[in-house]
Short mmCIF file of C-alpha atoms in Angstrom, two decimals:
data_model
loop_
_atom_site.label_atom_id
_atom_site.label_comp_id
_atom_site.label_asym_id
_atom_site.label_seq_id
_atom_site.Cartn_x
_atom_site.Cartn_y
_atom_site.Cartn_z
CA MET A 1 86.32 74.59 125.25
CA ASN A 2 87.25 77.48 127.52
CA GLY A 3 90.70 78.62 128.60
CA THR A 4 93.53 80.70 127.22
CA ARG A 5 93.16 81.39 123.51
CA ARG A 6 95.98 80.68 121.16
CA SER A 7 96.53 83.00 118.21
CA VAL A 8 94.27 82.58 115.22
CA ARG A 9 96.58 82.08 112.28
CA LEU A 10 96.02 82.20 108.54
CA PHE A 11 99.00 81.18 106.41
CA GLY A 12 101.44 82.03 109.17
CA GLU A 13 99.94 85.40 110.06
CA ASN A 14 98.28 86.16 113.39
CA LEU A 15 94.79 87.57 112.96
CA GLN A 16 93.45 90.11 115.42
CA GLU A 17 90.08 89.74 117.07
CA GLY A 18 87.00 90.44 115.02
CA MET A 19 88.71 90.27 111.64
CA HIS A 20 86.76 90.70 108.39
CA VAL A 21 88.78 89.14 105.56
CA CYS A 22 88.23 88.84 101.82
CA THR A 23 89.89 86.18 99.72
CA PHE A 24 90.05 85.83 95.95
CA PHE A 25 90.55 82.63 93.99
CA ARG A 26 90.07 81.30 90.46
CA THR A 27 89.33 77.61 90.99
CA SER A 28 87.60 75.51 93.61
CA ASP A 29 90.83 73.61 94.22
CA GLU A 30 92.65 76.88 94.93
CA LYS A 31 89.93 77.97 97.36
CA TYR A 32 90.19 74.79 99.42
CA ARG A 33 93.98 74.81 99.30
CA VAL A 34 93.98 78.32 100.76
CA LEU A 35 91.20 77.92 103.33
CA MET A 36 91.58 74.34 104.54
CA PRO A 37 94.54 75.02 106.89
CA PHE A 38 92.43 77.73 108.55
CA ILE A 39 89.48 75.33 108.86
CA ARG A 40 91.64 72.49 110.18
CA GLU A 41 93.38 74.66 112.77
CA GLY A 42 90.04 75.84 114.08
CA MET A 43 88.69 72.33 114.45
CA GLU A 44 91.85 71.27 116.28
CA GLN A 45 91.62 74.25 118.67
CA GLY A 46 87.97 73.62 119.45
CA ASP A 47 86.62 76.61 117.54
CA ARG A 48 83.31 76.51 115.73
CA ALA A 49 83.21 76.43 111.93
CA PHE A 50 80.25 78.06 110.21
CA HIS A 51 80.18 77.94 106.41
CA ILE A 52 77.68 79.47 103.98
CA VAL A 53 77.79 77.70 100.62
CA ASN A 54 75.89 77.14 97.41
CA PRO A 55 73.08 74.83 98.60
CA THR A 56 73.61 72.55 95.59
CA LEU A 57 77.24 72.04 96.65
CA ARG A 58 76.70 71.39 100.33
CA ARG A 59 77.53 67.68 100.10
CA GLN A 60 80.66 68.35 98.06
CA HIS A 61 81.80 70.93 100.62
CA ALA A 62 81.42 68.44 103.48
CA GLN A 63 83.29 65.85 101.41
CA ARG A 64 86.19 68.27 100.87
CA ILE A 65 86.45 68.77 104.62
CA THR A 66 86.40 65.01 105.18
CA GLU A 67 89.12 64.48 102.58
CA ALA A 68 91.28 66.95 104.53
CA GLY A 69 91.27 64.55 107.47
CA ILE A 70 88.41 66.10 109.46
CA ASP A 71 85.46 63.99 110.56
CA ALA A 72 82.88 66.39 109.11
CA ALA A 73 79.90 64.19 109.95
CA ARG A 74 80.91 63.92 113.61
CA ALA A 75 81.70 67.64 113.80
CA GLU A 76 78.23 68.47 112.49
CA VAL A 77 76.59 66.19 115.04
CA ASP A 78 78.64 67.81 117.81
CA GLY A 79 77.72 71.29 116.60
CA GLN A 80 81.32 72.28 115.91
CA LEU A 81 80.69 72.43 112.15
CA GLU A 82 77.62 73.98 110.57
CA ILE A 83 77.20 74.18 106.81
CA MET A 84 74.32 76.40 105.70
CA GLY A 85 73.10 76.99 102.16
CA TRP A 86 72.84 80.63 101.14
CA ASP A 87 69.12 80.03 100.59
CA GLN A 88 68.87 80.00 104.40
CA ALA A 89 71.03 83.09 104.87
CA HIS A 90 71.67 85.89 102.36
CA LEU A 91 68.94 84.69 100.01
CA ARG A 92 66.47 83.57 102.63
CA GLY A 93 63.02 84.22 101.18
CA GLY A 94 64.40 84.10 97.63
CA SER A 95 66.15 87.48 97.49
CA PHE A 96 68.69 89.54 99.41
CA ASN A 97 67.36 91.60 102.30
CA GLN A 98 70.21 93.67 103.71
CA SER A 99 68.51 94.58 107.00
CA GLU A 100 67.54 90.99 107.73
CA MET A 101 71.03 89.66 106.99
CA LEU A 102 72.73 92.34 109.08
CA SER A 103 70.47 91.33 111.96
CA LEU A 104 71.08 87.62 111.37
CA LEU A 105 74.87 87.83 111.11
CA PRO A 106 75.68 88.57 114.77
CA VAL A 107 73.08 86.00 115.85
CA LEU A 108 74.81 83.31 113.79
CA LEU A 109 78.21 84.26 115.21
CA ASN A 110 77.17 84.69 118.84
CA GLY A 111 75.38 81.35 118.68
CA GLY A 112 78.74 79.64 118.94
CA ARG A 113 79.52 81.24 122.28
CA THR A 114 76.16 80.23 123.71
CA ARG A 115 77.19 76.64 122.94
CA GLY A 116 80.58 77.03 124.60
CA PHE A 117 82.82 77.56 121.57
CA PRO A 118 85.44 80.30 122.09
CA ILE A 119 85.16 81.78 118.60
CA THR A 120 83.48 81.11 115.29
CA ARG A 121 85.44 80.85 112.06
CA PHE A 122 82.89 81.99 109.49
CA ILE A 123 83.36 81.51 105.74
CA ALA A 124 80.84 82.75 103.17
CA ASP A 125 80.89 81.93 99.46
CA MET A 126 79.96 85.30 97.97
CA ALA A 127 78.61 83.82 94.73
CA TRP A 128 75.16 84.22 96.28
CA VAL A 129 75.31 87.77 94.94
CA LEU A 130 74.96 86.45 91.39
CA ASN A 131 71.63 84.82 92.21
CA ASP A 132 69.78 88.08 92.89
CA PRO A 133 69.93 90.72 90.11
CA ALA A 134 69.51 93.55 92.63
CA ALA A 135 72.20 92.34 95.06
CA PRO A 136 75.37 93.67 93.31
CA ASP A 137 74.18 97.25 93.69
CA ARG A 138 73.71 96.75 97.44
CA LEU A 139 76.83 94.71 98.15
CA LEU A 140 79.16 97.63 98.90
CA GLU A 141 76.86 99.04 101.57
CA TYR A 142 76.20 95.59 103.03
CA GLU A 143 79.88 94.69 103.38
CA CYS A 144 80.52 98.14 104.84
CA ARG A 145 77.74 97.85 107.42
CA ALA A 146 78.85 94.33 108.29
CA ASN A 147 82.00 95.89 109.76
CA LEU A 148 79.77 97.74 112.23
CA VAL A 149 77.71 94.76 113.38
CA LEU A 150 80.30 91.98 113.53
CA PRO A 151 80.89 90.91 117.15
CA LYS A 152 84.24 92.07 118.54
CA ALA A 153 84.82 88.82 120.41
CA GLY A 154 87.46 87.14 118.26
CA ASP A 155 85.31 85.74 115.46
CA ILE A 156 86.95 85.62 112.04
CA VAL A 157 84.73 86.26 109.01
CA ILE A 158 86.07 85.39 105.54
CA CYS A 159 84.19 86.44 102.40
CA SER A 160 85.29 84.26 99.49
CA TYR A 161 85.13 85.66 95.93
CA GLU A 162 85.73 83.65 92.77
CA LEU A 163 87.44 86.13 90.42
CA ASP A 164 86.15 84.66 87.16
CA LYS A 165 82.54 85.12 88.30
CA PHE A 166 82.73 88.75 89.40
CA GLY A 167 83.38 91.94 87.52
CA ALA A 168 86.06 94.44 88.44
CA ALA A 169 83.58 96.74 90.21
CA ILE A 170 82.61 94.11 92.79
CA VAL A 171 86.26 93.17 93.37
CA VAL A 172 87.06 96.84 94.05
CA ASP A 173 84.08 97.09 96.43
CA ALA A 174 85.33 94.01 98.29
CA LEU A 175 88.76 95.55 98.67
CA ARG A 176 87.27 98.75 100.09
CA THR A 177 85.32 96.91 102.80
CA HIS A 178 87.77 94.34 104.19
CA PRO A 179 90.77 95.37 106.34
CA ILE A 180 92.54 92.10 105.54
CA VAL A 181 92.92 90.51 102.09
CA LEU A 182 94.08 86.96 101.35
CA ILE A 183 95.38 86.41 97.82
CA GLY A 184 97.15 83.23 96.73
CA GLY A 185 97.73 82.20 100.32
CA ILE A 186 99.36 85.52 101.26
CA VAL A 187 97.77 87.58 104.05
CA GLN A 188 98.06 91.33 103.61
CA ARG A 189 96.87 94.45 105.37
CA ASN A 190 94.61 95.97 102.76
CA PRO A 191 95.74 99.47 101.68
CA PHE A 192 92.43 100.02 99.86
CA TYR A 193 90.27 99.49 102.96
CA VAL A 194 88.01 102.40 103.90
CA PRO A 195 86.62 102.63 107.47
CA PRO A 196 82.85 102.05 107.47
CA GLU A 197 81.91 105.48 108.82
CA GLU A 198 83.89 107.19 106.05
CA LEU A 199 82.51 104.92 103.36
CA LEU A 200 78.91 105.38 104.52
CA ARG A 201 79.36 109.17 104.29
CA GLU A 202 80.61 108.72 100.74
CA LEU A 203 77.62 106.53 99.86
CA ASN A 204 75.19 109.05 101.37
CA GLN A 205 76.78 111.89 99.42
CA ARG A 206 76.63 109.84 96.24
CA GLU A 207 72.96 109.02 96.81
CA SER A 208 72.14 112.68 97.50
CA ALA A 209 73.90 113.76 94.31
CA GLU A 210 72.03 111.16 92.26
CA THR A 211 68.72 112.22 93.82
CA GLY A 212 69.49 115.85 92.95
CA ARG A 213 70.28 115.01 89.34
CA THR A 214 67.04 113.02 89.05
CA ALA A 215 65.01 115.87 90.53
CA SER A 216 66.49 118.43 88.12
CA ALA A 217 66.06 116.25 85.04
#
C-alpha cells in the first residue's frame, strides 16, 4: 500500500493534499452518481474509504457500493472500507459535541495510516445536523475549526449536503468553510471560502456584539 502516490482526482480535477470539499445534491441517485467515481478510484488505488451515514441507511449505502462493482463486504473485512453511522460520530451520546468531534476527526483519519493505507477518502452525510436542534447554530464554527484540525497528509474530506433538506443559511455557511465545492459533478475553487482564522475572528466579534446587546438590554 506504500509507494509513489498518484493524483487524487474528482471528476477530472486533481485535488491537493488535505482537501476539505462540500458537495450539494438533490436526490440520492445524484449523490451516488457524483461520488461513486471518487469512491471507486480510491478503492482501486488502495486508499481507505471512511463513510459517515444515516445509521438507518447503512445497509443501503453498502449495497450501492456493491452495485458499483466494488466488493463492499470484502473491503470492510480487509479494513479498506469503514461505514459508520452518525450515531457513533457527530451524534455520539445522542447530541452534537463540537469539541469531542473535532478531537475524534483526526483520530479517524490518521487511523488509516496506522493500518498502512496511504490516505483516507472521508465522506460525511451532513444530514446529521437535522437530528440535533442545537447543531445548526454551531455548524459554521465546527466546519471552520475542522479546517484547522484536518491532517495535512493527503486525506480528502467531503461533506455532503442534500439541498432540499437544508435552508439557505446552512448552504451559505457550507460555502464559507470549504475551499473546494462540487456541484453537479463540476469541481470548482470556491470564491466564497473564508480562511478559518479570519472566520473565527468574525465569529468572535459577532459573539461579543451579541453579548454587549444582551448586557445593555
